[in-house]
CSV table of C-alpha atoms in Angstrom, one decimal:
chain,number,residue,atom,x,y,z
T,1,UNK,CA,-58.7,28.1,40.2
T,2,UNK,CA,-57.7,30.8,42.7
T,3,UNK,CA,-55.2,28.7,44.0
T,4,UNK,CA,-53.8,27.1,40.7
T,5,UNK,CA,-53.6,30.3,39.4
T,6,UNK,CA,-51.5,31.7,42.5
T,7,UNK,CA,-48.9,28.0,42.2
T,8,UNK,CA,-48.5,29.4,38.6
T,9,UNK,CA,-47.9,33.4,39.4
T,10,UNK,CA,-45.4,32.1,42.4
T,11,UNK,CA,-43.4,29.5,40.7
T,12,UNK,CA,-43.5,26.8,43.6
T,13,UNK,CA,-39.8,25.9,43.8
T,14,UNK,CA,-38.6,22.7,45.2
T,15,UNK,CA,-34.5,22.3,46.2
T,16,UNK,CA,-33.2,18.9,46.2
T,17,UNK,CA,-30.2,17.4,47.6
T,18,UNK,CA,-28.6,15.3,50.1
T,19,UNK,CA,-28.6,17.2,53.6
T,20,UNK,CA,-27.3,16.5,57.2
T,21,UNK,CA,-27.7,19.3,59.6
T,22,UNK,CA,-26.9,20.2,63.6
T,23,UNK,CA,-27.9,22.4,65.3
T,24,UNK,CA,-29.0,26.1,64.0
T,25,UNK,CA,-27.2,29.8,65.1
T,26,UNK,CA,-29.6,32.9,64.8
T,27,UNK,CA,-28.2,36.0,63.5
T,28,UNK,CA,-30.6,37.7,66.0
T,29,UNK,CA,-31.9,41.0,63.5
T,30,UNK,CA,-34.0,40.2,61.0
T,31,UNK,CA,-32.7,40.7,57.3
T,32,UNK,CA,-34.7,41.8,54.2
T,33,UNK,CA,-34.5,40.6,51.3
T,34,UNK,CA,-33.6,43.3,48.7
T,35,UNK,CA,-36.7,45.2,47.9
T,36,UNK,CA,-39.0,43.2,50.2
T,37,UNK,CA,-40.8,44.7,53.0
T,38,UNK,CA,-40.6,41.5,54.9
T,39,UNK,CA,-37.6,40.5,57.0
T,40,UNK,CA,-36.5,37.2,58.9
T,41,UNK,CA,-34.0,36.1,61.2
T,42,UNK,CA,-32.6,33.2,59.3
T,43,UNK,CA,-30.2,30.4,60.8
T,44,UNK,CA,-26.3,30.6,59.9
T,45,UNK,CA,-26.4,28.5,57.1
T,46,UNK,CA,-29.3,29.9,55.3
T,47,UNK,CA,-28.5,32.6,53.1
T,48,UNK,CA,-30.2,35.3,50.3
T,49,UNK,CA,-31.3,33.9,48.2
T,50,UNK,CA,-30.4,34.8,43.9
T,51,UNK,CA,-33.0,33.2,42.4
T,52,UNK,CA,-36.5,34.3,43.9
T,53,UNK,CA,-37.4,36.6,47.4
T,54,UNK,CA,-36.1,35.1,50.1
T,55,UNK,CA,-33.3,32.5,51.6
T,56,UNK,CA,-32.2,29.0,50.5
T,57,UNK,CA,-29.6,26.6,52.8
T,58,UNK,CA,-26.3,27.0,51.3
T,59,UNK,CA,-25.9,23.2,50.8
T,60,UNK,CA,-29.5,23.3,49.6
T,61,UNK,CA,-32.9,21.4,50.9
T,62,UNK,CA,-34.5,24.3,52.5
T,63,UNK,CA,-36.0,27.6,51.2
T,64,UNK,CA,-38.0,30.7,52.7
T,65,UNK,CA,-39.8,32.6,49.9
T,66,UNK,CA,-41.7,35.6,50.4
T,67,UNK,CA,-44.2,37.3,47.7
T,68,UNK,CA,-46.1,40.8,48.2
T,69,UNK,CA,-49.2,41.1,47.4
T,70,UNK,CA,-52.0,43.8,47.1
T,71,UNK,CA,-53.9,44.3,50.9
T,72,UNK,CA,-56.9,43.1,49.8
T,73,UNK,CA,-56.0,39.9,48.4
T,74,UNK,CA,-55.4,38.3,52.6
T,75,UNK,CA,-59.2,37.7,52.5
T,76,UNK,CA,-59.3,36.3,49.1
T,77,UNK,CA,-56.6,34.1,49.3
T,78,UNK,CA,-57.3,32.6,53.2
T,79,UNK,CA,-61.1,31.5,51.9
T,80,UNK,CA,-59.3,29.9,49.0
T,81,UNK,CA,-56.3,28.1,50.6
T,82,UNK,CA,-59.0,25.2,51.8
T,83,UNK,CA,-57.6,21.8,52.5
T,84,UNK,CA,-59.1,20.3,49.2
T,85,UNK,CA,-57.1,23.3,47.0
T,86,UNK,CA,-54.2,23.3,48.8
T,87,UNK,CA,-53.9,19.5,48.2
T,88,UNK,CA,-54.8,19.7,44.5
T,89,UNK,CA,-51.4,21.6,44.3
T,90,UNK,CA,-49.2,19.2,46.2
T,91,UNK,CA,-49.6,20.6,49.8
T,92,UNK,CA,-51.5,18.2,52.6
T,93,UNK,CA,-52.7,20.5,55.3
T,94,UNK,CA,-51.7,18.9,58.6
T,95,UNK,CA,-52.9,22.0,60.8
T,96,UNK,CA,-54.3,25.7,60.3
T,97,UNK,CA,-53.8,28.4,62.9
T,98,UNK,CA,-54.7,32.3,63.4
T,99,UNK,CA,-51.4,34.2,64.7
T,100,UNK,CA,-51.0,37.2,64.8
T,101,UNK,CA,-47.1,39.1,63.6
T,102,UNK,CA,-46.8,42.1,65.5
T,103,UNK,CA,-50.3,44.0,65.0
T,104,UNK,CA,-51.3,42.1,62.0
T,105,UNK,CA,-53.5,39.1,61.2
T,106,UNK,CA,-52.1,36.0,59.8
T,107,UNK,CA,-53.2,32.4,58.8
T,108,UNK,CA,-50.2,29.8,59.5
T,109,UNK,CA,-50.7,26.3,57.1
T,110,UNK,CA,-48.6,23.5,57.9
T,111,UNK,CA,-47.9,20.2,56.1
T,112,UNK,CA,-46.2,18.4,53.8
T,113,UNK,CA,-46.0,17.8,50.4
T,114,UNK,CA,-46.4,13.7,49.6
T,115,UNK,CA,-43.7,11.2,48.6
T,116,UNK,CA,-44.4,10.4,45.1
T,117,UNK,CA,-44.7,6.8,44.9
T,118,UNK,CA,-43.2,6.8,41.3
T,119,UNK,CA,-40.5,8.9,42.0
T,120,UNK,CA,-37.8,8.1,45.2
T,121,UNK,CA,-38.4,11.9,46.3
T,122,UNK,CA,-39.3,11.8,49.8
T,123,UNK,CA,-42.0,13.9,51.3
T,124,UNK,CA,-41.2,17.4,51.7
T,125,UNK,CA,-42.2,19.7,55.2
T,126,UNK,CA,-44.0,22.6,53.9
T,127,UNK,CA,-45.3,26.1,55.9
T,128,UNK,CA,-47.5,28.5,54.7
T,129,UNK,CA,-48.2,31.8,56.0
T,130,UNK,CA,-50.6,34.4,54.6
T,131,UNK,CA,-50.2,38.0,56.8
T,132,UNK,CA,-52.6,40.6,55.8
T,133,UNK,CA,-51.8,44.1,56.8
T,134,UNK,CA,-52.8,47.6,56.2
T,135,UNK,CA,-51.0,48.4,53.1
T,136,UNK,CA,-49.9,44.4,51.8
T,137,UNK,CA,-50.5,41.0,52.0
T,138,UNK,CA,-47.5,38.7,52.4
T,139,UNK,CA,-47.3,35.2,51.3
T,140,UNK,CA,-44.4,33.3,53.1
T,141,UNK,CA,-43.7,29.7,51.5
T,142,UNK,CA,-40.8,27.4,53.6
T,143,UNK,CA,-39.9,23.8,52.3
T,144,UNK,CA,-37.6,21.5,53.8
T,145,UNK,CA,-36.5,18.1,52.9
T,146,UNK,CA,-36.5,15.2,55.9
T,147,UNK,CA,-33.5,16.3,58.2
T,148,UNK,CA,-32.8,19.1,56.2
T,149,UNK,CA,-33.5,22.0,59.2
T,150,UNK,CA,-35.8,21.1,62.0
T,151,UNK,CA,-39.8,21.7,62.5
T,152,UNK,CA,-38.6,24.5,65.2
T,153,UNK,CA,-36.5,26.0,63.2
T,154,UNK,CA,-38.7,26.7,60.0
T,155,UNK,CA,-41.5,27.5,62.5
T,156,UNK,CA,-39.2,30.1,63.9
T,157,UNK,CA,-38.0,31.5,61.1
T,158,UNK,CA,-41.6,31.6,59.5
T,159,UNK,CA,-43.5,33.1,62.3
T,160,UNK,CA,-40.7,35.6,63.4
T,161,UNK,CA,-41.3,37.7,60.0
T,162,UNK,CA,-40.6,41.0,60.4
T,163,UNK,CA,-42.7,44.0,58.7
T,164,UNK,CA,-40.8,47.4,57.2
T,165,UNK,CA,-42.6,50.4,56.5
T,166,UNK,CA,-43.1,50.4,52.5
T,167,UNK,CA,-40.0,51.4,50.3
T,168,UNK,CA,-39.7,54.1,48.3
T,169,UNK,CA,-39.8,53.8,44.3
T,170,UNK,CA,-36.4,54.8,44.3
T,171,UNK,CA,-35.2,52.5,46.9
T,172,UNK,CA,-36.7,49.3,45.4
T,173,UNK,CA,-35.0,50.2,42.2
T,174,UNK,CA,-31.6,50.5,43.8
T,175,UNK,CA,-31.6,46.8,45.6
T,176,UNK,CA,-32.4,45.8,42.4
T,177,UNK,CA,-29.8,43.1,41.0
T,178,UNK,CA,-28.8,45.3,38.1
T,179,UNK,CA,-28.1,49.1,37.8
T,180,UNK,CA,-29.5,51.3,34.4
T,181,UNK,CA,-26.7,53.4,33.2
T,182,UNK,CA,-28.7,55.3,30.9
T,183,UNK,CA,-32.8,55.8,31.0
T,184,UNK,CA,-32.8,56.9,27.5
T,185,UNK,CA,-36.2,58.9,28.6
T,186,UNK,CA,-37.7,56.1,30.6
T,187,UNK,CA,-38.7,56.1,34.3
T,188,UNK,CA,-39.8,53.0,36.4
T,189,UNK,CA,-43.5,52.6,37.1
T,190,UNK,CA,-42.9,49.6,39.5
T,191,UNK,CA,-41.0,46.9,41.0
T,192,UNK,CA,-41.8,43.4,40.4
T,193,UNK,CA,-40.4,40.6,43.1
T,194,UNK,CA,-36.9,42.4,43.7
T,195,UNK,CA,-35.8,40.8,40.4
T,196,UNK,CA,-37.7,43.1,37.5
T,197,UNK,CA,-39.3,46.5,37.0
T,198,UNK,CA,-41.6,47.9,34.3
T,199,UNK,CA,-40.6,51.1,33.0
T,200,UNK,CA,-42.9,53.7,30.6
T,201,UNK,CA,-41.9,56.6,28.1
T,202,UNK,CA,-44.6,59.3,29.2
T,203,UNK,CA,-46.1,60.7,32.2
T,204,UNK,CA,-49.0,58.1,33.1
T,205,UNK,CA,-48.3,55.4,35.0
T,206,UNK,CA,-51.5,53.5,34.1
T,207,UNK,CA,-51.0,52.9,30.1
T,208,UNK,CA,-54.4,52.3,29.4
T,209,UNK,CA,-54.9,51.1,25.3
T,210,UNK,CA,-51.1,51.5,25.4
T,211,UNK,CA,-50.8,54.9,25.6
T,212,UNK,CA,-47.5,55.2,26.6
T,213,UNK,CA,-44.2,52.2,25.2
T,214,UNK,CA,-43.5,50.1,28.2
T,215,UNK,CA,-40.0,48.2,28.7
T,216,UNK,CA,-39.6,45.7,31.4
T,217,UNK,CA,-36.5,44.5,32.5
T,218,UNK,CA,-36.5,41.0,34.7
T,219,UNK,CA,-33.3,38.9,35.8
T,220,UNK,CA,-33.7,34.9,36.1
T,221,UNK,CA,-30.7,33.1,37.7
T,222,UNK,CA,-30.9,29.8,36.5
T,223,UNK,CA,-29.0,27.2,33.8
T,224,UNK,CA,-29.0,29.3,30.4
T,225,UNK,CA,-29.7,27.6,27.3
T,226,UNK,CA,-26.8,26.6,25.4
T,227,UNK,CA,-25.1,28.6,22.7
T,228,UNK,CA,-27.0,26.3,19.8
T,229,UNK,CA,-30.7,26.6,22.2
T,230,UNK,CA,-30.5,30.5,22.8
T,231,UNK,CA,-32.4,31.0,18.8
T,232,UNK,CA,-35.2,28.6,20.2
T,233,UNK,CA,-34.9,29.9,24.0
T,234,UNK,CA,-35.6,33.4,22.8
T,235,UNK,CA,-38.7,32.4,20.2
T,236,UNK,CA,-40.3,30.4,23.1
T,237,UNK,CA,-40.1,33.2,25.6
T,238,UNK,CA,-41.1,36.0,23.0
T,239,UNK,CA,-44.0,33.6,22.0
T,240,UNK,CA,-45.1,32.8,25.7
T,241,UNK,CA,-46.7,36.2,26.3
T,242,UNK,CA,-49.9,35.7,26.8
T,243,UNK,CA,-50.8,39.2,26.7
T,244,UNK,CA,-50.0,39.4,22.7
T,245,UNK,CA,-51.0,37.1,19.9
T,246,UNK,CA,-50.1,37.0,16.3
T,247,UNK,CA,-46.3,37.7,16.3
T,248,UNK,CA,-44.9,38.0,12.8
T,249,UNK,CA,-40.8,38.2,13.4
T,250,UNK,CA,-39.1,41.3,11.4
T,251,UNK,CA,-35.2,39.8,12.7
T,252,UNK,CA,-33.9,37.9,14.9
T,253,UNK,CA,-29.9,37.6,15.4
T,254,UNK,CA,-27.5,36.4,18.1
T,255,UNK,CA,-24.7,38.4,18.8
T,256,UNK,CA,-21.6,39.1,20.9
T,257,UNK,CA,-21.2,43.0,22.2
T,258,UNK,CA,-18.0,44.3,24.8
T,259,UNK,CA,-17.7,39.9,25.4
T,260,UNK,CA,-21.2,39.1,26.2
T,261,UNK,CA,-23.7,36.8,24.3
T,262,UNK,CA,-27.0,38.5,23.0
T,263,UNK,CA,-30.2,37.9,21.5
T,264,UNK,CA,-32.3,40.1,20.0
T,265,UNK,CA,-35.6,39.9,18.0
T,266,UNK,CA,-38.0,42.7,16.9
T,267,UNK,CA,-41.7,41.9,15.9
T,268,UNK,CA,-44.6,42.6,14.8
T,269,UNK,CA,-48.0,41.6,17.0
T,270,UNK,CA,-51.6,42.4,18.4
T,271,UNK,CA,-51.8,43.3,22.1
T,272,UNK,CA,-55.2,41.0,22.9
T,273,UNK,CA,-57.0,43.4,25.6
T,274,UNK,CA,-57.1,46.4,23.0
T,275,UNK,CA,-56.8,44.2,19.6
T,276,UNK,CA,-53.9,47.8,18.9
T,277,UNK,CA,-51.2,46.2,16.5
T,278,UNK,CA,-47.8,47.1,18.1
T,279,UNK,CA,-44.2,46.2,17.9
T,280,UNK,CA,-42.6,44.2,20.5
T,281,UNK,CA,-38.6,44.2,21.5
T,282,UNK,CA,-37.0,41.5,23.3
T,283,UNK,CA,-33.2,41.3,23.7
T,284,UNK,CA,-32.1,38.7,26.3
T,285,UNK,CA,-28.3,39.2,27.7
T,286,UNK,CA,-27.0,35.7,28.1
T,287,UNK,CA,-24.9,35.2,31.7
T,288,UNK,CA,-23.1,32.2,33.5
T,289,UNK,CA,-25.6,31.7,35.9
T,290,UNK,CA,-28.6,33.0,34.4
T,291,UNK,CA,-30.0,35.5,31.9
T,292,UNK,CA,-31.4,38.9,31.7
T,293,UNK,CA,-34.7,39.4,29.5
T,294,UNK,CA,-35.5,43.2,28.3
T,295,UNK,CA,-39.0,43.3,26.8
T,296,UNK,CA,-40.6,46.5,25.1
T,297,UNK,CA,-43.7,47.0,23.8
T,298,UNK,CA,-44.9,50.4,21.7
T,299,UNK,CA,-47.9,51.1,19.7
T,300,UNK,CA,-47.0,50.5,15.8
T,301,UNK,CA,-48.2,54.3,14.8
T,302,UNK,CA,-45.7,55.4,17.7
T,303,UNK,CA,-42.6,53.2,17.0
T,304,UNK,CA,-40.4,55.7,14.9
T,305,UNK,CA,-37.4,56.5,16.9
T,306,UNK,CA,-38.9,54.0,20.5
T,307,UNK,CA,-36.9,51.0,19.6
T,308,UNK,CA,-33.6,52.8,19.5
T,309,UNK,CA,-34.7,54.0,22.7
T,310,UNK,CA,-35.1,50.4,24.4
T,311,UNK,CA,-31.4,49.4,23.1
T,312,UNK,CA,-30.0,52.3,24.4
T,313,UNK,CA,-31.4,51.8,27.7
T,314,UNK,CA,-30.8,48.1,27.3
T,315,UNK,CA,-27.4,48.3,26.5
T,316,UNK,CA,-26.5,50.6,29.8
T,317,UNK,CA,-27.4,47.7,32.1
T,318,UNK,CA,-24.5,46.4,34.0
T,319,UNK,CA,-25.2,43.7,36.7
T,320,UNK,CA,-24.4,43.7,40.5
């Protein structure tokens, strides 16, 4: 379960395509991905990467994808990543080792993900590697397709992860692919995988039974539903949350604002772990390459004047 549970949180990404590649150039300095405390010293033709932590080949067929986790979860997750686990997810564990990066502890799993036999995907080179140190827990996920980049390579670039002292609020917020014009009273609480941050209307930053609205703000880069799926697109998302439970939909509209494509739907729900009804906001800003998904959630006795709040602060984001 522990591990299942993890494949879900991480999204486990595969990158298909048909590769040839010589011989690899090191930039020499490690480079962080923006937000992450975890650098690397990738080859010349593996960049940063838009879509998730980390760097992807430019012609595609290789990716290195880093997640941070709480410190404590190093312990949890090496006593769960056993062979049988790992290989319920996809991942045949060829070989296990203890390393250590700089002054910290680390568990190195390296495999491959199977051929399907229905499918003519070939197997896929996979490195796993779990660093535990004082203040986070880093989970470093490589993939390569057969001739794609080379065993030493991947090895190299996996094993020569650098470690930054942790960034400030305010820092993660600026490498942030977006930039808030306008707070409308909010102020971030946290930064989520360089890519989204939760923001609260109060001066807790634990919102225990909801004290407080909460807006988060997440950017996926990926093929955006069309014009006709974006009604059904935004429904499915809004419905998704698994955190909520009896939505009954007050509006929901498509529209165009300074020649970009919106949509927006306000609703009525029950947040599950307090049974509190409350109102939710989502308004999802439609891109070429991807999306950006803006949802609020307020207490129904404290919604008067809030959701006038989240589209003002909404409508100030401008992307990078």
């Amino acid at each position: 379960m522990l591990v299942r549970n993890l494949s879900l949180r991480l999204g486990w990404t595969l990158v298909l395509g048909n590769l040839i590649f010589g011989t690899a150039a090191w930039a020499g300095e490690p480079v962080f991905p923006p937000g992450s405390r975890f650098g690397f010293e990738p080859p010349a033709d593996m960049s940063l990467s838009r879509r998730f932590t980390g760097f992807e080949r430019k012609e595609g067929g290789a990716t290195v994808s880093v997640v941070e986790l709480p410190p404590n979860a190093f312990a949890e997750m090496v006593s769960g990543f056993t062979d049988a686990n790992l290989l319920s997810q996809g991942f045949a564990v060829e070989k296990r080792e203890e390393i250590k990066i700089g002054d910290n502890e680390g568990m190195l799993y390296t495999g491959e993900q199977p051929a399907d036999p229905n499918a003519s995907a070939p197997p896929i080179r996979k490195w796993i590697l779990v660093i535990g140190a004082p203040g986070v827990t880093g989970l470093v996920i490589a993939q390569a397709l057969p001739d794609a980049e080379t065993e030493e390579t991947m090895r190299r670039m996996v094993t020569g992860v650098s470690l930054r002292p942790a960034l400030t609020l305010t820092e993660q917020v600026d490498a942030l692919p977006f930039r808030i014009g306008d707070m409308a009273g909010f102020r971030p609480v946290r930064v989520l995988a360089g890519n989204s941050v939760l923001l609260t209307l109060g001066p807790k930053d634990q919102m225990q039974n909801l004290a407080q609205p909460i807006l988060v703000l997440a950017q996926a880069v990926q093929q955006p539903p069309t014009a006709e799926q974006r009604d059904g697109f935004a429904r499915a998302a809004l419905a998704s949350n698994q955190t909520l439970k009896d939505f009954v939909i007050e509006r929901a509209q498509s529209y165009r604002s300074n020649g970009v494509d919106w949509h927006e739907i306000v609703a009525r729900a029950v947040d599950q772990p307090t049974n509190l009804p409350v109102v939710v906001s989502q308004t999802i800003r439609f891109n070429p390459d991807g999306y950006l998904r803006a949802l609020g959630v307020v207490r129904e006795d404290q919604r008067t004047g809030v959701l006038a709040k989240f589209r003002e602060l909404v409508d100030s984001v401008q992307l990078k």
